[in-house]
């Protein structure tokens, strides 16, 4: 059986965590390892996680739930802790507030991608799908504006992060050798996805388009200051992978596109 490691990063997340936990609990697919990596929360987050683990242990499907709570150096440090501990064939990050759109999402992925028919060394290096945006109460808002192409390559991200991090399933044996770069505060996920795709292509493995919505992502409210810092950091990530000229040209296109849409 193909196994998925779902990693959930939490810190004082009691307001939004329950829907994430319940969406994993309700997954009808049995091959699930759920790692909850907490940054030493001071609210009810850990009590919720412990209650969820007991509920999962007693359920018919019985997913493997592991909880770790300790201070960290930020979200990407926590993500690396999850990556180090992951034992599934694929790893996906479903953070507090985000959730699977259907109870059989993972089951559908296995069936659609025909994962059980591939030898383990020939499994696609990346599985990727679509994302819907939800509000803080988990209600649907709209499909994510950036959508993945039919055929994804590592060069595709020159046009932006076309696949949401929560809809990006990386083969764990590849991902473990490519940890998140903690020099980045806001864009290490973009950098990580690009590096995983580059390594996938170098190994001659496929990037498989699942072709369905596989994640509901909670819209975040970033401050203007963090938004600007994030844009600057993302520019540096793109320059690192695609070169300065290509990155400058693409950002000119982004500005033109935004101007056209608003006029």
Backbone as numpy.savetxt, mean C-alpha at the origin, in Angstrom:
# Nx Ny Nz CAx CAy CAz Cx Cy Cz
-1.02 -22.97 -0.77 -1.87 -21.75 -0.77 -1.00 -20.50 -0.77
-1.30 -19.57 -1.69 -0.64 -18.27 -1.70 -1.04 -17.51 -0.45
-0.05 -16.91 0.23 -0.33 -16.18 1.46 -0.06 -14.68 1.26
-0.92 -13.88 1.87 -0.77 -12.43 1.85 -0.40 -11.94 3.25
0.59 -11.06 3.32 0.86 -10.34 4.55 0.27 -8.94 4.41
-0.69 -8.64 5.26 -1.30 -7.30 5.31 -0.67 -6.57 6.49
-0.06 -5.42 6.22 0.59 -4.65 7.27 -0.23 -3.39 7.54
-0.56 -3.18 8.81 -1.30 -1.99 9.22 -0.45 -1.19 10.19
-0.12 0.04 9.82 0.66 0.94 10.67 -0.32 1.80 11.47
-0.11 1.87 12.79 -1.03 2.64 13.63 -0.27 3.53 14.61
-0.90 4.64 14.93 -0.47 5.48 16.06 -1.65 6.35 16.47
-2.18 6.10 17.67 -3.35 6.82 18.16 -4.44 6.88 17.09
-4.82 5.71 16.61 -5.72 5.60 15.45 -7.10 5.09 15.82
-7.51 5.25 17.07 -8.77 4.66 17.51 -9.98 5.14 16.71
-9.91 6.33 16.14 -11.07 6.89 15.43 -11.36 6.18 14.11
-10.33 5.59 13.50 -10.51 5.03 12.16 -10.07 3.58 12.04
-9.48 3.02 13.08 -8.87 1.70 12.97 -9.87 0.57 12.80
-11.03 0.69 13.45 -11.95 -0.45 13.50 -12.35 -0.93 12.11
-12.62 -0.01 11.19 -13.06 -0.46 9.86 -11.94 -1.19 9.11
-10.70 -0.82 9.40 -9.57 -1.54 8.80 -9.50 -2.96 9.35
-9.56 -3.08 10.65 -9.49 -4.40 11.29 -10.63 -5.30 10.84
-11.84 -4.76 10.80 -12.99 -5.57 10.42 -12.93 -6.00 8.97
-12.35 -5.16 8.12 -12.27 -5.53 6.70 -11.30 -6.69 6.49
-10.25 -6.75 7.32 -9.33 -7.89 7.25 -9.98 -9.13 7.87
-10.62 -8.93 9.01 -11.28 -10.05 9.68 -12.29 -10.73 8.77
-13.01 -9.95 7.98 -14.08 -10.51 7.13 -13.57 -11.11 5.83
-12.28 -11.02 5.56 -11.77 -11.62 4.33 -11.99 -13.13 4.34
-12.66 -13.61 3.32 -13.00 -15.03 3.24 -11.80 -15.91 2.90
-10.74 -15.29 2.40 -9.54 -16.04 2.03 -8.75 -16.38 3.28
-8.31 -17.63 3.38 -7.66 -18.09 4.60 -6.19 -17.75 4.73
-5.52 -17.54 3.62 -4.07 -17.35 3.68 -3.66 -15.93 3.97
-3.99 -15.44 5.17 -3.72 -14.04 5.53 -2.92 -13.97 6.83
-1.84 -13.22 6.76 -1.08 -12.83 7.94 -1.27 -11.33 8.11
-1.73 -10.91 9.28 -1.98 -9.49 9.52 -1.03 -8.98 10.59
-0.13 -8.10 10.19 0.83 -7.49 11.12 0.35 -6.09 11.47
0.14 -5.85 12.74 -0.24 -4.52 13.23 1.00 -3.92 13.90
1.57 -2.91 13.28 2.80 -2.28 13.78 2.42 -0.92 14.36
2.46 -0.84 15.67 1.99 0.35 16.38 3.17 1.14 16.95
3.04 2.45 16.92 4.11 3.32 17.40 3.96 3.75 18.84
3.55 2.83 19.71 3.35 3.11 21.14 2.20 4.10 21.35
1.04 3.73 20.86 -0.15 4.58 21.00 -0.52 4.77 22.47
-1.12 5.94 22.74 -1.56 6.25 24.10 -3.08 6.29 24.23
-3.78 6.01 23.13 -5.25 5.98 23.18 -5.71 4.52 23.21
-6.88 4.25 22.69 -7.45 2.90 22.77 -7.03 2.00 21.61
-6.06 2.44 20.81 -5.65 1.66 19.64 -5.26 0.23 20.00
-4.42 0.06 21.03 -3.93 -1.27 21.36 -5.04 -2.16 21.93
-5.95 -1.57 22.70 -7.08 -2.35 23.21 -7.93 -2.86 22.06
-8.12 -2.02 21.04 -8.88 -2.43 19.86 -8.15 -3.54 19.12
-6.84 -3.41 18.99 -6.04 -4.42 18.28 -6.07 -5.75 19.01
-5.95 -5.72 20.34 -5.98 -6.96 21.13 -7.34 -7.65 21.02
-8.41 -6.86 21.08 -9.75 -7.44 20.96 -9.95 -8.04 19.57
-9.42 -7.36 18.57 -9.51 -7.87 17.20 -8.75 -9.19 17.05
-7.55 -9.26 17.63 -6.77 -10.50 17.54 -7.53 -11.67 18.14
-8.14 -11.45 19.30 -8.92 -12.52 19.93 -10.10 -12.92 19.04
-10.75 -11.92 18.45 -11.88 -12.20 17.56 -11.42 -13.00 16.35
-10.26 -12.64 15.80 -9.73 -13.34 14.64 -9.32 -14.76 14.99
-8.67 -14.93 16.15 -8.25 -16.27 16.58 -9.44 -17.21 16.73
-10.59 -16.65 17.11 -11.78 -17.47 17.36 -12.66 -17.63 16.12
-12.31 -16.93 15.04 -13.14 -16.99 13.84 -12.92 -18.28 13.07
-13.82 -18.57 12.17 -13.75 -19.80 11.38 -12.55 -19.79 10.44
-12.26 -18.62 9.84 -11.15 -18.54 8.88 -9.82 -18.56 9.62
-9.72 -17.80 10.71 -8.54 -17.86 11.57 -7.28 -17.30 10.95
-7.29 -16.02 10.57 -6.08 -15.40 10.08 -5.03 -15.31 11.19
-3.78 -15.25 10.77 -2.68 -15.09 11.73 -2.49 -13.60 12.01
-2.67 -13.20 13.26 -2.56 -11.79 13.64 -1.38 -11.61 14.60
-0.49 -10.69 14.26 0.68 -10.39 15.10 0.67 -8.89 15.40
0.80 -8.53 16.66 0.77 -7.13 17.08 2.11 -6.77 17.70
2.64 -5.64 17.28 3.89 -5.14 17.85 3.72 -3.66 18.13
4.00 -3.24 19.36 3.84 -1.84 19.73 5.10 -1.35 20.44
5.74 -0.35 19.87 6.94 0.25 20.43 7.20 1.57 19.72
7.96 2.47 20.34 8.27 3.74 19.67 9.02 3.48 18.36
8.80 4.33 17.38 9.50 4.21 16.11 9.99 5.59 15.67
10.60 5.62 14.51 11.15 6.86 13.96 10.32 7.36 12.78
9.02 7.10 12.82 8.15 7.57 11.75 7.53 6.42 11.00
6.62 6.77 10.09 5.82 5.75 9.42 6.66 4.80 8.57
7.72 5.31 7.93 8.50 4.42 7.06 9.38 3.48 7.87
9.82 3.92 9.04 10.51 3.02 9.96 9.57 1.90 10.37
8.32 2.25 10.68 7.32 1.24 11.05 7.05 0.29 9.88
6.98 0.84 8.68 6.75 -0.01 7.51 7.89 -1.00 7.31
9.12 -0.56 7.57 10.26 -1.47 7.46 10.18 -2.59 8.50
9.68 -2.27 9.68 9.50 -3.31 10.70 8.51 -4.37 10.21
7.43 -3.91 9.59 6.47 -4.86 9.04 7.06 -5.68 7.92
7.82 -5.03 7.06 8.44 -5.72 5.92 9.42 -6.78 6.41
10.19 -6.47 7.42 11.16 -7.42 7.96 10.48 -8.66 8.52
9.31 -8.48 9.12 8.62 -9.58 9.78 7.69 -10.36 8.85
7.38 -9.82 7.69 6.41 -10.45 6.79 6.87 -11.83 6.34
5.92 -12.76 6.28 6.24 -14.12 5.84 5.36 -14.59 4.69
4.43 -13.75 4.24 3.56 -14.15 3.13 4.27 -14.09 1.79
3.60 -14.58 0.75 4.15 -14.50 -0.60 4.10 -13.07 -1.13
3.04 -12.33 -0.75 2.90 -10.92 -1.15 2.65 -10.07 0.09
3.13 -8.83 0.02 2.91 -7.89 1.10 2.14 -6.69 0.58
1.16 -6.24 1.36 0.40 -5.05 1.02 0.18 -4.26 2.30
0.22 -2.94 2.19 0.01 -2.07 3.35 -1.42 -1.53 3.34
-2.13 -1.81 4.41 -3.51 -1.33 4.57 -3.56 -0.61 5.91
-3.26 0.70 5.89 -3.07 1.43 7.14 -4.39 1.82 7.79
-4.32 2.31 9.01 -5.50 2.65 9.78 -6.39 3.62 9.02
-7.64 3.23 8.81 -8.60 4.02 8.05 -8.86 3.48 6.67
-7.91 2.73 6.12 -8.07 2.13 4.79 -8.66 0.73 4.94
-9.32 0.25 3.88 -9.95 -1.06 4.02 -10.23 -1.70 2.67
-10.40 -3.04 2.71 -10.74 -3.79 1.50 -12.18 -3.49 1.11
-12.46 -3.33 -0.17 -13.81 -2.97 -0.59 -14.84 -4.08 -0.45
-14.40 -5.33 -0.49 -15.34 -6.45 -0.40 -14.76 -7.53 0.52
-15.64 -8.36 1.06 -15.19 -9.42 1.96 -14.34 -10.47 1.24
-14.53 -10.60 -0.06 -13.77 -11.60 -0.81 -12.74 -10.97 -1.74
-12.25 -9.77 -1.40 -11.27 -9.09 -2.27 -10.04 -9.95 -2.50
-9.45 -10.49 -1.45 -8.23 -11.30 -1.61 -8.52 -12.59 -2.36
-9.67 -13.17 -2.11 -10.07 -14.38 -2.82 -10.21 -14.10 -4.32
-10.79 -12.95 -4.65 -10.93 -12.57 -6.05 -9.57 -12.34 -6.70
-8.64 -11.74 -5.97 -7.30 -11.49 -6.52 -6.62 -12.81 -6.87
-6.69 -13.76 -5.96 -6.07 -15.07 -6.21 -6.69 -15.74 -7.43
-8.01 -15.68 -7.52 -8.71 -16.32 -8.63 -8.44 -15.59 -9.95
-8.52 -14.25 -9.91 -8.35 -13.47 -11.14 -6.93 -13.59 -11.68
-5.94 -13.55 -10.79 -4.54 -13.60 -11.21 -4.04 -15.03 -11.42
-4.87 -16.01 -11.12 -4.51 -17.42 -11.28 -3.21 -17.74 -10.55
-3.12 -17.25 -9.34 -1.86 -17.37 -8.60 -1.56 -18.82 -8.24
-2.58 -19.63 -8.04 -2.35 -21.02 -7.64 -1.82 -21.86 -8.80
-1.85 -21.32 -10.02 -1.41 -22.09 -11.18 0.04 -21.81 -11.54
0.68 -20.86 -10.84 2.06 -20.48 -11.17 3.03 -21.08 -10.17
4.17 -21.63 -10.66 5.23 -22.02 -9.73 5.66 -20.81 -8.92
6.08 -21.02 -7.67 6.37 -19.90 -6.77 7.44 -18.96 -7.32
8.42 -19.51 -8.05 9.48 -18.65 -8.58 9.04 -17.87 -9.81
7.84 -18.15 -10.34 7.34 -17.44 -11.51 6.14 -16.55 -11.17
5.81 -16.43 -9.90 4.72 -15.54 -9.52 5.05 -14.12 -9.94
4.05 -13.34 -10.39 4.32 -11.94 -10.75 5.03 -11.21 -9.62
5.94 -10.31 -9.98 6.65 -9.56 -8.97 5.78 -8.53 -8.28
4.78 -8.03 -9.02 3.86 -7.03 -8.49 2.46 -7.32 -9.01
1.49 -7.22 -8.13 0.08 -7.19 -8.50 -0.42 -5.79 -8.20
-1.21 -5.21 -9.09 -1.69 -3.84 -8.83 -3.12 -3.68 -9.30
-3.85 -2.82 -8.59 -5.26 -2.63 -8.92 -5.71 -1.20 -8.74
-7.03 -1.02 -8.69 -7.65 0.29 -8.62 -7.99 0.65 -7.17
-8.22 1.95 -6.95 -8.49 2.45 -5.60 -9.65 3.43 -5.63
-10.52 3.33 -4.62 -11.55 4.35 -4.40 -11.16 5.19 -3.19
-11.55 6.46 -3.23 -11.29 7.38 -2.13 -12.54 7.47 -1.25
-12.34 7.38 0.07 -13.46 7.48 1.02 -13.18 8.62 2.00
-14.24 9.06 2.69 -14.07 10.13 3.68 -13.71 9.53 5.04
-13.62 10.38 6.05 -13.20 9.93 7.38 -14.19 8.96 8.02
-15.40 8.89 7.49 -16.38 7.93 7.99 -16.44 6.67 7.13
-15.53 6.57 6.17 -15.48 5.39 5.32 -16.47 5.39 4.17
-17.11 6.55 3.89 -18.09 6.64 2.81 -17.41 6.97 1.49
-17.86 6.31 0.43 -17.28 6.51 -0.90 -17.38 7.97 -1.33
-16.28 8.50 -1.86 -16.26 9.85 -2.42 -16.14 9.81 -3.94
-15.09 9.16 -4.44 -14.87 9.11 -5.89 -13.72 8.13 -6.17
-13.62 7.66 -7.41 -12.45 6.85 -7.78 -11.18 7.70 -7.72
-10.10 7.11 -7.36 -8.83 7.84 -7.32 -8.54 8.44 -8.69
-8.11 9.71 -8.68 -7.90 10.42 -9.96 -6.82 9.74 -10.80
-5.67 9.46 -10.21 -4.61 8.77 -10.94 -4.94 7.29 -11.03
-4.97 6.77 -12.24 -5.32 5.38 -12.47 -4.14 4.66 -13.14
-3.91 3.41 -12.80 -2.79 2.68 -13.42 -3.08 2.36 -14.87
-2.04 2.32 -15.69 -2.23 1.92 -17.09 -2.50 0.42 -17.17
-2.96 -0.01 -18.33 -3.19 -1.44 -18.53 -1.89 -2.22 -18.33
-0.80 -1.66 -18.86 0.52 -2.29 -18.70 1.41 -1.33 -17.92
1.76 -1.69 -16.71 2.56 -0.86 -15.83 4.04 -1.24 -15.95
4.91 -0.24 -15.98 6.35 -0.47 -15.86 6.89 0.52 -14.83
8.15 0.36 -14.46 8.71 1.27 -13.46 8.80 2.69 -14.02
8.82 2.83 -15.33 8.88 4.16 -15.94 7.53 4.88 -15.88
6.46 4.13 -15.63 5.12 4.73 -15.62 4.97 5.81 -14.57
5.72 5.69 -13.47 5.56 6.65 -12.37 6.17 8.01 -12.69
6.73 8.16 -13.87 7.12 9.51 -14.31 5.90 10.41 -14.39
4.74 9.81 -14.59 3.49 10.56 -14.72 2.77 10.72 -13.37
3.46 10.39 -12.28 2.86 10.44 -10.96 2.73 9.04 -10.39
2.30 8.95 -9.14 2.12 7.65 -8.50 0.81 7.05 -8.97
0.87 6.33 -10.08 -0.33 5.85 -10.76 -1.04 4.72 -10.02
-0.34 4.08 -9.10 -0.94 3.03 -8.29 -0.86 3.45 -6.83
-1.99 3.47 -6.17 -2.01 3.78 -4.74 -1.23 2.71 -3.98
-0.53 3.15 -2.95 0.29 2.22 -2.16 -0.54 1.05 -1.63
-1.80 1.29 -1.26 -2.66 0.24 -0.71 -3.16 -0.73 -1.78
-2.94 -0.40 -3.04 -3.34 -1.28 -4.14 -2.14 -1.90 -4.83
-0.99 -1.87 -4.16 0.29 -2.34 -4.72 0.75 -3.54 -3.90
0.68 -4.72 -4.49 1.09 -5.96 -3.83 2.45 -6.37 -4.36
3.44 -6.35 -3.49 4.81 -6.69 -3.89 5.15 -8.10 -3.43
5.85 -8.84 -4.28 6.31 -10.15 -3.85 7.29 -9.95 -2.70
7.04 -10.62 -1.61 7.77 -10.34 -0.38 9.25 -10.64 -0.50
9.62 -11.68 -1.24 11.05 -12.00 -1.35 11.82 -10.91 -2.08
11.14 -10.18 -2.96 11.77 -9.04 -3.64 11.79 -7.83 -2.70
10.65 -7.57 -2.07 10.49 -6.37 -1.25 11.42 -6.36 -0.04
11.68 -7.52 0.54 12.51 -7.57 1.74 13.92 -7.02 1.50
14.39 -7.11 0.28 15.72 -6.60 -0.05 15.72 -5.13 -0.44
14.54 -4.50 -0.39 14.40 -3.11 -0.83 13.59 -2.34 0.21
14.18 -2.09 1.35 13.45 -1.44 2.41 13.21 0.04 2.10
12.26 0.62 2.81 11.93 2.03 2.63 13.10 2.90 3.05
13.35 3.94 2.27 14.46 4.85 2.51 14.01 5.91 3.53
14.53 5.81 4.74 14.11 6.70 5.81 14.62 8.13 5.67
15.39 8.39 4.63 15.78 9.78 4.38 14.59 10.61 3.92
13.59 9.94 3.38 12.38 10.63 2.91 11.33 10.65 4.01
10.68 11.78 4.21 9.63 11.91 5.22 8.24 11.67 4.64
8.06 11.96 3.34 6.72 11.92 2.75 6.61 11.01 1.52
7.72 10.71 0.87 7.65 10.06 -0.45 8.44 8.76 -0.54
8.77 8.16 0.60 9.51 6.90 0.55 8.68 5.79 -0.08
7.34 5.91 -0.01 6.49 4.89 -0.64 6.60 4.94 -2.15
6.68 6.15 -2.71 6.85 6.30 -4.16 8.18 5.68 -4.58
9.23 6.06 -3.88 10.57 5.54 -4.18 10.60 4.02 -4.07
9.97 3.49 -3.03 9.96 2.04 -2.81 9.25 1.31 -3.94
8.09 1.80 -4.34 7.34 1.17 -5.43 8.15 1.15 -6.72
8.81 2.26 -7.02 9.62 2.32 -8.23 10.75 1.29 -8.17
11.42 1.21 -7.02 12.53 0.26 -6.90 12.05 -1.18 -6.97
10.89 -1.47 -6.40 10.33 -2.82 -6.49 10.01 -3.16 -7.95
9.43 -2.22 -8.68 9.10 -2.48 -10.09 10.36 -2.65 -10.93
11.38 -1.86 -10.66 12.64 -1.98 -11.41 13.25 -3.36 -11.19
13.26 -3.80 -9.94 13.84 -5.11 -9.63 12.99 -6.23 -10.25
11.68 -6.06 -10.24 10.79 -7.04 -10.86 11.12 -7.21 -12.34
11.28 -6.09 -13.03 11.60 -6.15 -14.45 13.00 -6.71 -14.68
13.95 -6.36 -13.81 15.31 -6.89 -13.95 15.31 -8.41 -13.84
14.43 -8.94 -12.98 14.35 -10.39 -12.79 13.53 -11.08 -13.87
12.97 -10.30 -14.79 12.18 -10.88 -15.87 10.80 -11.34 -15.44
10.29 -10.78 -14.34 8.97 -11.14 -13.84 7.94 -10.13 -14.30
6.68 -10.52 -14.26 5.62 -9.65 -14.75 5.08 -8.75 -13.65
4.44 -7.66 -14.08 3.64 -6.80 -13.22 2.20 -6.99 -13.67
1.36 -7.55 -12.80 0.04 -8.03 -13.23 -1.05 -7.06 -12.81
-1.84 -6.64 -13.79 -2.96 -5.74 -13.55 -4.17 -6.55 -13.08
-4.56 -6.36 -11.81 -5.69 -7.10 -11.26 -6.99 -6.68 -11.94
-7.09 -5.39 -12.32 -8.23 -4.92 -13.09 -9.50 -4.72 -12.29
-9.37 -4.51 -10.98 -10.54 -4.26 -10.15 -10.13 -3.39 -8.96
-11.12 -2.82 -8.28 -10.85 -2.02 -7.09 -10.45 -2.95 -5.95
-9.27 -2.73 -5.40 -8.76 -3.61 -4.34 -8.52 -2.86 -3.03
-8.76 -1.53 -3.02 -8.52 -0.77 -1.79 -9.42 0.45 -1.72
-9.89 0.74 -0.53 -10.56 2.01 -0.23 -9.60 2.83 0.63
-9.23 3.98 0.13 -8.20 4.81 0.76 -8.84 6.05 1.37
-8.54 6.29 2.65 -9.11 7.44 3.34 -8.39 8.72 2.95
-9.16 9.69 2.47 -8.59 10.96 2.04 -7.95 11.66 3.23
-6.72 12.13 3.02 -5.99 12.77 4.10 -6.08 14.28 3.98
-5.94 14.97 5.11 -5.93 16.43 5.11 -4.56 16.95 5.45
-3.68 17.04 4.47 -2.32 17.50 4.70 -2.29 19.02 4.83
-1.42 19.53 5.68 -1.26 20.96 5.81 -0.54 21.50 4.59
-0.68 22.80 4.33 -0.02 23.41 3.18 1.49 23.24 3.27
2.03 23.40 4.47 3.46 23.28 4.64 3.94 21.88 4.29
3.24 20.85 4.81 3.62 19.48 4.49 3.39 19.16 3.03
2.35 19.74 2.44 2.07 19.49 1.03 3.22 20.01 0.17
3.69 21.19 0.47 4.81 21.76 -0.29 6.08 20.94 -0.10
6.34 20.56 1.15 7.52 19.75 1.43 7.43 18.40 0.72
6.21 17.85 0.67 6.00 16.58 0.00 6.26 16.69 -1.50
5.78 17.77 -2.10 6.00 17.97 -3.53 7.48 18.11 -3.85
8.19 18.85 -3.01 9.63 19.02 -3.22 10.36 17.69 -3.10
9.98 16.92 -2.09 10.63 15.62 -1.89 10.32 14.67 -3.04
9.06 14.70 -3.49 8.69 13.82 -4.60 9.46 14.19 -5.87
9.68 15.48 -6.08 10.49 15.91 -7.23 11.88 15.28 -7.15
12.46 15.27 -5.96 13.80 14.69 -5.80 13.80 13.18 -6.05
12.71 12.51 -5.64 12.60 11.08 -5.90 12.54 10.83 -7.40
11.71 11.62 -8.10 11.56 11.44 -9.55 12.88 11.75 -10.28
13.55 12.78 -9.82 14.84 13.14 -10.45 15.85 12.01 -10.27
15.83 11.41 -9.10 16.77 10.31 -8.83 16.56 9.15 -9.79
15.29 8.83 -10.09 15.01 7.66 -10.92 14.95 7.97 -12.41
14.50 9.17 -12.78 14.23 9.45 -14.19 15.12 10.54 -14.79
15.95 11.16 -13.97 16.81 12.22 -14.48 16.18 13.60 -14.36
17.01 14.62 -14.32 16.53 15.98 -14.09 15.68 16.49 -15.24
16.15 16.32 -16.48 15.43 16.88 -17.63 14.04 16.27 -17.76
13.97 14.95 -17.69 12.67 14.28 -17.81 11.72 14.71 -16.69
12.24 14.87 -15.50 11.41 15.27 -14.36 10.92 16.70 -14.52
11.80 17.59 -14.99 11.39 18.98 -15.22 10.29 19.06 -16.28
10.46 18.33 -17.38 9.46 18.35 -18.45 8.12 17.83 -17.97
8.14 16.76 -17.17 6.89 16.21 -16.68 6.21 17.18 -15.72
6.97 17.90 -14.92 6.36 18.85 -13.98 5.81 20.07 -14.71
6.42 20.45 -15.82 5.84 21.51 -16.65 4.49 21.04 -17.18
4.42 19.79 -17.61 3.17 19.22 -18.11 2.12 19.18 -17.00
2.53 18.83 -15.76 1.59 18.82 -14.64 0.97 20.20 -14.44
1.79 21.24 -14.51 1.32 22.61 -14.32 0.35 23.00 -15.42
0.71 22.69 -16.67 -0.15 23.01 -17.81 -1.49 22.29 -17.68
-1.45 21.02 -17.33 -2.67 20.22 -17.19 -3.57 20.80 -16.10
-2.97 21.21 -14.99 -3.75 21.78 -13.90 -4.37 23.12 -14.31
-3.62 23.91 -15.08 -4.13 25.21 -15.56 -5.32 25.01 -16.47
-5.21 24.03 -17.38 -6.30 23.76 -18.33 -7.55 23.31 -17.60
-7.39 22.48 -16.56 -8.54 21.96 -15.83 -9.27 23.05 -15.03
-8.55 24.08 -14.64 -9.14 25.11 -13.78 -9.57 26.36 -14.55
-9.43 26.34 -15.87 -9.80 27.51 -16.67 -10.72 27.09 -17.83
